[in-house]
Amino acid sequence: MTQSFPCPFLNREVELTQEREGHIAETHPGTLPDYLGQLAETLLAPDQIRTSARDERALLFSKWFTTIRTGRYLVVVVVSDTPPERHWIITTYTARRLSGGKVVWPMEN
């Protein structure tokens, strides 16, 4: 079953397929389903959005949570395909710091 999450930055729903959820749970143990609420919150109100250095179609949404271990970012990687327009989560993971790619939001002065 596919889940959908609102993403104001993309002005669309973002999909999380059962296959991707299984991949994330296997590759990043302890991330899903434990932090599904934080995943939704990250897409809804990220602290930062970066481009991906690995895939030009992907954006990395991140948000800091003190409730993840001793404080970590949750990073949600969203791939956008067109046509048809589709946004889907390829992976999610936790990180102590953010790096790589270019910051696209918030725009720095």
N, CA and C atoms as an extended XYZ file, in Angstrom:
327
Properties=species:S:1:pos:R:3:atomname:S:1:resname:S:1:resid:I:1 pbc="F F F"
N         0.839       -1.184        0.000 N   MET     1
C         0.000        0.000        0.000 CA  MET     1
C         0.886        1.251        0.000 C   MET     1
N         0.554        2.193       -0.827 N   THR     2
C         1.299        3.446       -0.926 CA  THR     2
C         0.709        4.473        0.029 C   THR     2
N         1.589        5.140        0.783 N   GLN     3
C         1.169        6.235        1.657 CA  GLN     3
C         1.526        7.546        0.976 C   GLN     3
N         0.781        8.587        1.260 N   SER     4
C         1.058        9.917        0.703 CA  SER     4
C         1.197       10.929        1.826 C   SER     4
N         2.107       11.888        1.606 N   PHE     5
C         2.378       12.930        2.584 CA  PHE     5
C         2.338       14.287        1.894 C   PHE     5
N         1.701       15.281        2.506 N   PRO     6
C         1.688       16.619        1.893 CA  PRO     6
C         3.077       17.251        1.928 C   PRO     6
N         3.399       17.971        0.849 N   CYS     7
C         4.677       18.653        0.758 CA  CYS     7
C         4.443       20.033        0.151 C   CYS     7
N         4.287       21.066        0.997 N   PRO     8
C         4.029       22.414        0.492 CA  PRO     8
C         5.107       22.936       -0.454 C   PRO     8
N         6.361       22.575       -0.252 N   PHE     9
C         7.427       23.061       -1.122 CA  PHE     9
C         7.201       22.611       -2.574 C   PHE     9
N         6.772       21.374       -2.750 N   LEU    10
C         6.496       20.846       -4.092 CA  LEU    10
C         5.064       21.114       -4.533 C   LEU    10
N         4.245       21.555       -3.591 N   ASN    11
C         2.820       21.800       -3.848 CA  ASN    11
C         2.128       20.534       -4.346 C   ASN    11
N         2.536       19.403       -3.816 N   ARG    12
C         2.009       18.100       -4.216 CA  ARG    12
C         2.114       17.122       -3.048 C   ARG    12
N         1.462       15.987       -3.228 N   GLU    13
C         1.636       14.867       -2.315 CA  GLU    13
C         2.900       14.106       -2.718 C   GLU    13
N         3.600       13.565       -1.737 N   VAL    14
C         4.785       12.752       -1.966 CA  VAL    14
C         4.441       11.322       -1.554 C   VAL    14
N         4.767       10.369       -2.418 N   GLU    15
C         4.421        8.964       -2.185 CA  GLU    15
C         5.539        8.221       -1.454 C   GLU    15
N         5.122        7.285       -0.613 N   LEU    16
C         6.026        6.308       -0.012 CA  LEU    16
C         5.436        4.943       -0.315 C   LEU    16
N         6.058        4.225       -1.253 N   THR    17
C         5.542        2.910       -1.627 CA  THR    17
C         5.967        1.872       -0.592 C   THR    17
N         5.267        0.766       -0.581 N   GLN    18
C         5.586       -0.319        0.333 CA  GLN    18
C         6.986       -0.867        0.037 C   GLN    18
N         7.351       -0.911       -1.242 N   GLU    19
C         8.672       -1.397       -1.641 CA  GLU    19
C         9.765       -0.494       -1.074 C   GLU    19
N         9.601        0.837       -1.185 N   ARG    20
C        10.583        1.782       -0.666 CA  ARG    20
C        10.634        1.747        0.857 C   ARG    20
N         9.472        1.598        1.492 N   GLU    21
C         9.436        1.502        2.957 CA  GLU    21
C        10.221        0.284        3.422 C   GLU    21
N        10.065       -0.842        2.712 N   GLY    22
C        10.831       -2.049        3.028 CA  GLY    22
C        12.320       -1.843        2.837 C   GLY    22
N        12.686       -1.180        1.754 N   HIS    23
C        14.096       -0.867        1.477 CA  HIS    23
C        14.693       -0.014        2.600 C   HIS    23
N        13.961        1.018        3.008 N   ILE    24
C        14.444        1.919        4.058 CA  ILE    24
C        14.598        1.168        5.376 C   ILE    24
N        13.614        0.361        5.730 N   ALA    25
C        13.669       -0.395        6.987 CA  ALA    25
C        14.859       -1.360        6.996 C   ALA    25
N        15.177       -1.930        5.831 N   GLU    26
C        16.289       -2.880        5.732 CA  GLU    26
C        17.646       -2.161        5.692 C   GLU    26
N        17.728       -1.078        4.938 N   THR    27
C        18.989       -0.373        4.735 CA  THR    27
C        19.342        0.566        5.892 C   THR    27
N        18.335        1.157        6.499 N   HIS    28
C        18.530        2.101        7.602 CA  HIS    28
C        17.694        1.649        8.797 C   HIS    28
N        18.087        0.541        9.442 N   PRO    29
C        17.294        0.001       10.554 CA  PRO    29
C        17.033        1.050       11.633 C   PRO    29
N        15.836        1.013       12.192 N   GLY    30
C        15.465        1.951       13.243 CA  GLY    30
C        14.919        3.264       12.712 C   GLY    30
N        14.904        3.438       11.377 N   THR    31
C        14.378        4.670       10.802 CA  THR    31
C        12.871        4.554       10.590 C   THR    31
N        12.450        3.546        9.841 N   LEU    32
C        11.022        3.287        9.624 CA  LEU    32
C        10.677        1.921       10.168 C   LEU    32
N         9.545        1.759       10.793 N   PRO    33
C         8.445        2.715       10.920 CA  PRO    33
C         8.577        3.670       12.109 C   PRO    33
N         9.682        3.565       12.857 N   ASP    34
C         9.843        4.352       14.089 CA  ASP    34
C         9.642        5.853       13.896 C   ASP    34
N        10.159        6.409       12.802 N   TYR    35
C        10.130        7.852       12.601 CA  TYR    35
C         9.203        8.282       11.466 C   TYR    35
N         8.127        7.552       11.276 N   LEU    36
C         7.171        7.894       10.223 CA  LEU    36
C         6.543        9.272       10.477 C   LEU    36
N         6.242        9.591       11.720 N   GLY    37
C         5.692       10.906       12.060 CA  GLY    37
C         6.682       12.022       11.766 C   GLY    37
N         7.959       11.791       12.071 N   GLN    38
C         8.994       12.784       11.789 CA  GLN    38
C         9.212       12.923       10.280 C   GLN    38
N         9.056       11.836        9.535 N   LEU    39
C         9.158       11.904        8.073 CA  LEU    39
C         8.090       12.850        7.534 C   LEU    39
N         6.863       12.669        7.990 N   ALA    40
C         5.761       13.540        7.553 CA  ALA    40
C         6.042       14.992        7.923 C   ALA    40
N         6.552       15.211        9.133 N   GLU    41
C         6.852       16.566        9.604 CA  GLU    41
C         7.981       17.209        8.787 C   GLU    41
N         8.957       16.401        8.384 N   THR    42
C        10.078       16.896        7.584 CA  THR    42
C         9.606       17.383        6.221 C   THR    42
N         8.697       16.646        5.585 N   LEU    43
C         8.166       17.070        4.282 CA  LEU    43
C         7.250       18.279        4.419 C   LEU    43
N         6.555       18.364        5.537 N   LEU    44
C         5.618       19.469        5.772 CA  LEU    44
C         6.335       20.779        6.106 C   LEU    44
N         7.376       20.684        6.924 N   ALA    45
C         8.071       21.903        7.377 CA  ALA    45
C         9.564       21.630        7.556 C   ALA    45
N        10.312       21.467        6.466 N   PRO    46
C        11.747       21.167        6.581 CA  PRO    46
C        12.543       22.352        7.112 C   PRO    46
N        13.688       22.050        7.721 N   ASP    47
C        14.632       23.098        8.111 CA  ASP    47
C        15.430       23.543        6.888 C   ASP    47
N        15.688       22.575        6.004 N   GLN    48
C        16.520       22.859        4.838 CA  GLN    48
C        16.187       21.874        3.715 C   GLN    48
N        16.345       22.349        2.475 N   ILE    49
C        16.195       21.492        1.296 CA  ILE    49
C        17.434       21.695        0.438 C   ILE    49
N        18.055       20.580        0.033 N   ARG    50
C        19.255       20.600       -0.805 CA  ARG    50
C        19.021       19.806       -2.074 C   ARG    50
N        19.794       20.129       -3.097 N   THR    51
C        19.802       19.280       -4.279 CA  THR    51
C        20.621       18.042       -3.934 C   THR    51
N        20.438       16.993       -4.696 N   SER    52
C        21.219       15.780       -4.508 CA  SER    52
C        22.447       15.835       -5.405 C   SER    52
N        23.589       15.459       -4.862 N   ALA    53
C        24.807       15.381       -5.655 CA  ALA    53
C        24.802       14.119       -6.523 C   ALA    53
N        23.924       13.168       -6.196 N   ARG    54
C        23.881       11.886       -6.907 CA  ARG    54
C        22.833       11.809       -8.007 C   ARG    54
N        21.720       12.535       -7.840 N   ASP    55
C        20.614       12.421       -8.794 CA  ASP    55
C        19.999       13.802       -9.005 C   ASP    55
N        20.062       14.316      -10.208 N   GLU    56
C        19.552       15.666      -10.480 CA  GLU    56
C        18.048       15.778      -10.302 C   GLU    56
N        17.339       14.648      -10.260 N   ARG    57
C        15.889       14.660      -10.054 CA  ARG    57
C        15.504       14.639       -8.578 C   ARG    57
N        16.490       14.564       -7.694 N   ALA    58
C        16.208       14.367       -6.266 CA  ALA    58
C        16.490       15.610       -5.428 C   ALA    58
N        15.669       15.768       -4.390 N   LEU    59
C        15.862       16.804       -3.375 CA  LEU    59
C        15.974       16.133       -2.018 C   LEU    59
N        16.807       16.690       -1.157 N   LEU    60
C        16.986       16.177        0.197 CA  LEU    60
C        16.325       17.143        1.174 C   LEU    60
N        15.232       16.707        1.772 N   PHE    61
C        14.505       17.481        2.780 CA  PHE    61
C        15.066       17.064        4.133 C   PHE    61
N        15.425       18.025        4.989 N   SER    62
C        15.977       17.663        6.293 CA  SER    62
C        15.379       18.513        7.410 C   SER    62
N        15.316       17.873        8.575 N   LYS    63
C        14.798       18.559        9.765 CA  LYS    63
C        15.492       17.970       10.983 C   LYS    63
N        15.875       18.857       11.918 N   TRP    64
C        16.537       18.444       13.158 CA  TRP    64
C        15.503       17.999       14.179 C   TRP    64
N        15.759       16.863       14.820 N   PHE    65
C        14.889       16.349       15.885 CA  PHE    65
C        15.737       15.975       17.089 C   PHE    65
N        15.430       16.551       18.233 N   THR    66
C        16.127       16.178       19.461 CA  THR    66
C        15.686       14.788       19.917 C   THR    66
N        14.539       14.314       19.427 N   THR    67
C        13.974       13.024       19.831 CA  THR    67
C        14.558       11.849       19.051 C   THR    67
N        15.401       12.104       18.057 N   ILE    68
C        16.056       11.015       17.321 CA  ILE    68
C        17.432       10.818       17.940 C   ILE    68
N        17.600        9.693       18.607 N   ARG    69
C        18.819        9.383       19.354 CA  ARG    69
C        19.181       10.558       20.249 C   ARG    69
N        20.395       11.065       20.169 N   THR    70
C        20.778       12.202       21.018 CA  THR    70
C        20.670       13.521       20.260 C   THR    70
N        19.892       13.525       19.193 N   GLY    71
C        19.699       14.678       18.337 CA  GLY    71
C        20.294       14.412       16.963 C   GLY    71
N        19.434       14.364       15.972 N   ARG    72
C        19.882       14.084       14.599 CA  ARG    72
C        18.937       14.748       13.612 C   ARG    72
N        19.446       14.909       12.395 N   TYR    73
C        18.600       15.304       11.274 CA  TYR    73
C        17.943       14.058       10.707 C   TYR    73
N        16.701       14.211       10.300 N   LEU    74
C        16.077       13.184        9.475 CA  LEU    74
C        16.130       13.745        8.061 C   LEU    74
N        16.690       12.981        7.143 N   VAL    75
C        16.817       13.394        5.753 CA  VAL    75
C        15.900       12.504        4.919 C   VAL    75
N        15.010       13.145        4.161 N   VAL    76
C        14.074       12.433        3.301 CA  VAL    76
C        14.423       12.788        1.861 C   VAL    76
N        14.772       11.771        1.073 N   VAL    77
C        15.189       11.989       -0.310 CA  VAL    77
C        13.991       11.741       -1.226 C   VAL    77
N        13.595       12.805       -1.945 N   VAL    78
C        12.415       12.757       -2.812 CA  VAL    78
C        12.852       12.906       -4.267 C   VAL    78
N        12.410       11.964       -5.101 N   VAL    79
C        12.683       12.010       -6.539 CA  VAL    79
C        11.420       12.509       -7.233 C   VAL    79
N        11.608       13.397       -8.211 N   SER    80
C        10.478       13.920       -8.979 CA  SER    80
C        10.617       13.465      -10.427 C   SER    80
N         9.548       12.901      -10.949 N   ASP    81
C         9.490       12.449      -12.336 CA  ASP    81
C         8.438       13.234      -13.093 C   ASP    81
N         8.712       13.548      -14.341 N   THR    82
C         7.719       14.144      -15.235 CA  THR    82
C         7.992       13.634      -16.635 C   THR    82
N         6.999       13.501      -17.507 N   PRO    83
C         5.611       13.271      -17.146 CA  PRO    83
C         5.406       11.806      -16.783 C   PRO    83
N         4.370       11.370      -16.158 N   PRO    84
C         3.450       12.254      -15.452 CA  PRO    84
C         4.137       12.772      -14.196 C   PRO    84
N         3.649       13.878      -13.678 N   GLU    85
C         4.267       14.447      -12.485 CA  GLU    85
C         4.040       13.513      -11.307 C   GLU    85
N         5.157       13.091      -10.728 N   ARG    86
C         5.113       12.174       -9.591 CA  ARG    86
C         6.292       12.488       -8.678 C   ARG    86
N         6.039       12.542       -7.387 N   HIS    87
C         7.082       12.776       -6.389 CA  HIS    87
C         7.041       11.601       -5.419 C   HIS    87
N         8.181       10.946       -5.231 N   TRP    88
C         8.204        9.769       -4.364 CA  TRP    88
C         9.495        9.691       -3.570 C   TRP    88
N         9.367        9.092       -2.379 N   ILE    89
C        10.492        8.953       -1.459 CA  ILE    89
C        11.318        7.756       -1.902 C   ILE    89
N        12.599        8.012       -2.140 N   ILE    90
C        13.483        6.916       -2.528 CA  ILE    90
C        14.180        6.328       -1.298 C   ILE    90
N        14.497        7.199       -0.319 N   THR    91
C        15.090        6.722        0.928 CA  THR    91
C        14.965        7.797        1.998 C   THR    91
N        15.240        7.418        3.209 N   THR    92
C        15.321        8.353        4.333 CA  THR    92
C        16.343        7.811        5.311 C   THR    92
N        17.034        8.710        5.981 N   TYR    93
C        18.079        8.293        6.911 CA  TYR    93
C        18.305        9.401        7.932 C   TYR    93
N        19.066        9.091        8.987 N   THR    94
C        19.412       10.094        9.991 CA  THR    94
C        20.867       10.512        9.787 C   THR    94
N        21.171       11.740       10.191 N   ALA    95
C        22.534       12.257       10.037 CA  ALA    95
C        22.838       13.247       11.147 C   ALA    95
N        24.093       13.300       11.562 N   ARG    96
C        24.516       14.274       12.572 CA  ARG    96
C        24.720       15.641       11.954 C   ARG    96
N        25.114       15.680       10.675 N   ARG    97
C        25.305       16.958        9.990 CA  ARG    97
C        24.892       16.799        8.533 C   ARG    97
N        24.667       17.927        7.875 N   LEU    98
C        24.243       17.937        6.477 CA  LEU    98
C        25.419       18.325        5.593 C   LEU    98
N        25.514       17.680        4.432 N   SER    99
C        26.590       18.019        3.505 CA  SER    99
C        26.185       17.620        2.092 C   SER    99
N        26.927       18.110        1.127 N   GLY   100
C        26.696       17.773       -0.271 CA  GLY   100
C        25.539       18.537       -0.869 C   GLY   100
N        25.514       18.595       -2.181 N   GLY   101
C        24.438       19.288       -2.872 CA  GLY   101
C        24.464       20.784       -2.613 C   GLY   101
N        23.468       21.449       -3.140 N   LYS   102
C        23.344       22.899       -3.004 CA  LYS   102
C        22.052       23.212       -2.257 C   LYS   102
N        22.112       24.141       -1.316 N   VAL   103
C        20.922       24.542       -0.573 CA  VAL   103
C        19.989       25.300       -1.513 C   VAL   103
N        18.740       24.818       -1.636 N   VAL   104
C        17.743       25.505       -2.468 CA  VAL   104
C        16.654       26.167       -1.626 C   VAL   104
N        16.591       25.793       -0.334 N   TRP   105
C        15.638       26.428        0.580 CA  TRP   105
C        16.126       26.217        1.997 C   TRP   105
N        16.118       27.182        2.886 N   PRO   106
C        15.817       28.576        2.556 CA  PRO   106
C        16.962       29.164        1.765 C   PRO   106
N        16.639       30.109        0.913 N   MET   107
C        17.652       30.770        0.100 CA  MET   107
C        18.507       31.628        1.011 C   MET   107
N        19.825       31.513        0.850 N   GLU   108
C        20.738       32.318        1.666 CA  GLU   108
C        20.948       33.669        0.988 C   GLU   108
N        21.095       34.703        1.785 N   ASN   109
C        21.326       36.051        1.236 CA  ASN   109
C        22.760       36.248        0.817 C   ASN   109
